[in-house]
mmCIF file of C-alpha atoms in Angstrom:
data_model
loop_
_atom_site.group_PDB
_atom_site.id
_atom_site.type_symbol
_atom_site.label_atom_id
_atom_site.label_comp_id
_atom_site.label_asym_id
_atom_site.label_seq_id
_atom_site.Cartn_x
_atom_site.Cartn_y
_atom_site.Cartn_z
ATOM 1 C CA UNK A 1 12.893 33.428 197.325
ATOM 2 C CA UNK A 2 10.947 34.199 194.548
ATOM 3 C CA UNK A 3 13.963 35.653 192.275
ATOM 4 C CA UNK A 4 15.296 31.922 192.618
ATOM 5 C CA UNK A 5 12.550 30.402 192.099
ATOM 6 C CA UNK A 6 11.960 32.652 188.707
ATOM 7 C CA UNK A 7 15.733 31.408 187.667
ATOM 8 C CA UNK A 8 14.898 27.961 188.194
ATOM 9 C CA UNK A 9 11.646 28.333 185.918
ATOM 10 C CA UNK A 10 13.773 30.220 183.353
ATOM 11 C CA UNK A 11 16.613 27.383 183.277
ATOM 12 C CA UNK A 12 13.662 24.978 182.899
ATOM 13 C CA UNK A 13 12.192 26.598 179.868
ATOM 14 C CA UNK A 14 15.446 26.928 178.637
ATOM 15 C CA UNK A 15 16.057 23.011 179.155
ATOM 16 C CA UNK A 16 12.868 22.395 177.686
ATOM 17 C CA UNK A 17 13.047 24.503 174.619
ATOM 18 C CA UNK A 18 16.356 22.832 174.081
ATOM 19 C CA UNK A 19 15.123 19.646 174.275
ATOM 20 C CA UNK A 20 12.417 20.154 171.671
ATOM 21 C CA UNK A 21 14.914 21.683 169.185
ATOM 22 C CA UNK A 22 16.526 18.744 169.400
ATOM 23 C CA UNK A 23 13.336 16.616 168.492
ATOM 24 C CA UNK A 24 12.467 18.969 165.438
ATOM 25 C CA UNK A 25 16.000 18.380 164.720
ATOM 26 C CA UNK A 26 16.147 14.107 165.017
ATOM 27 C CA UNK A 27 12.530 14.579 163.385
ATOM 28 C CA UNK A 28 13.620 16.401 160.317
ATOM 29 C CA UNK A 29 16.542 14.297 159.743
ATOM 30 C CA UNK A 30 14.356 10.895 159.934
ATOM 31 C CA UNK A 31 11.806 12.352 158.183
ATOM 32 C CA UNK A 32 13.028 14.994 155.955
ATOM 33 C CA UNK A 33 12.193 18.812 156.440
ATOM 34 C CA UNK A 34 8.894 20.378 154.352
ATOM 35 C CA UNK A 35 9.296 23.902 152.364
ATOM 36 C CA UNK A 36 7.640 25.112 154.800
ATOM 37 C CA UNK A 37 9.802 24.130 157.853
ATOM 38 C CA UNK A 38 13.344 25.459 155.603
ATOM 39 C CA UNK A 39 11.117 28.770 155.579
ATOM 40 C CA UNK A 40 10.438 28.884 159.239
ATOM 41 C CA UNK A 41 13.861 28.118 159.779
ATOM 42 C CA UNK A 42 15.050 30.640 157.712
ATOM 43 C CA UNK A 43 12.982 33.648 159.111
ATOM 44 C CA UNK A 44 14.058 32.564 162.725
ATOM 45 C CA UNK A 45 17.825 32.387 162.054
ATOM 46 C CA UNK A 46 17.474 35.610 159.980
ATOM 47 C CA UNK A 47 19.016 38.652 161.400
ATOM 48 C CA UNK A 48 16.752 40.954 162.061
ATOM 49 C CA UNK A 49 17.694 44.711 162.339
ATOM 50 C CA UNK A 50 16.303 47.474 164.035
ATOM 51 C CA UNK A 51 16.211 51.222 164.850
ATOM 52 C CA UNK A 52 17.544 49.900 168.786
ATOM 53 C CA UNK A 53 20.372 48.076 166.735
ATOM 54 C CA UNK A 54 21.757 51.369 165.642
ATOM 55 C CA UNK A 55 21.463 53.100 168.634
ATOM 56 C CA UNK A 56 23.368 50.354 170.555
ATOM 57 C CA UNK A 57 26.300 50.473 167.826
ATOM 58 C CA UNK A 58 26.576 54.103 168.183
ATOM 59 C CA UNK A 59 26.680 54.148 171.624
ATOM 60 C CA UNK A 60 29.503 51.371 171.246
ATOM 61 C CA UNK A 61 31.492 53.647 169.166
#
């Protein structure tokens, strides 16, 4: 029971994260995004790589 109920709070959070994006989104595009928001966006849609990346293409190989 608990298992489901953990997936239904994890497809809720989901939803809701979603859902904010999508405010930021309508709210940067009425308002117009700050320097400060492009960086934020920036660093979070950055790839970031790490020493676990390379171990998981080498074991891919």
């Amino acid at each position: 029971m608990s298992s489901s109920r953990n997936h239904q709070e994890a497809h809720g959070i989901g939803q809701i994260e979603e859902q904010l994006n999508r405010q930021a989104d309508a709210a940067g595009n009425i308002q117009g995004k700050s320097k400060i928001d492009r960086d934020i966006a920036d660093a979070a849609n950055r790839e970031a790589h790490t020493s676990l990346d390379e171990v998981i293409v080498r074991n891919e190989e």
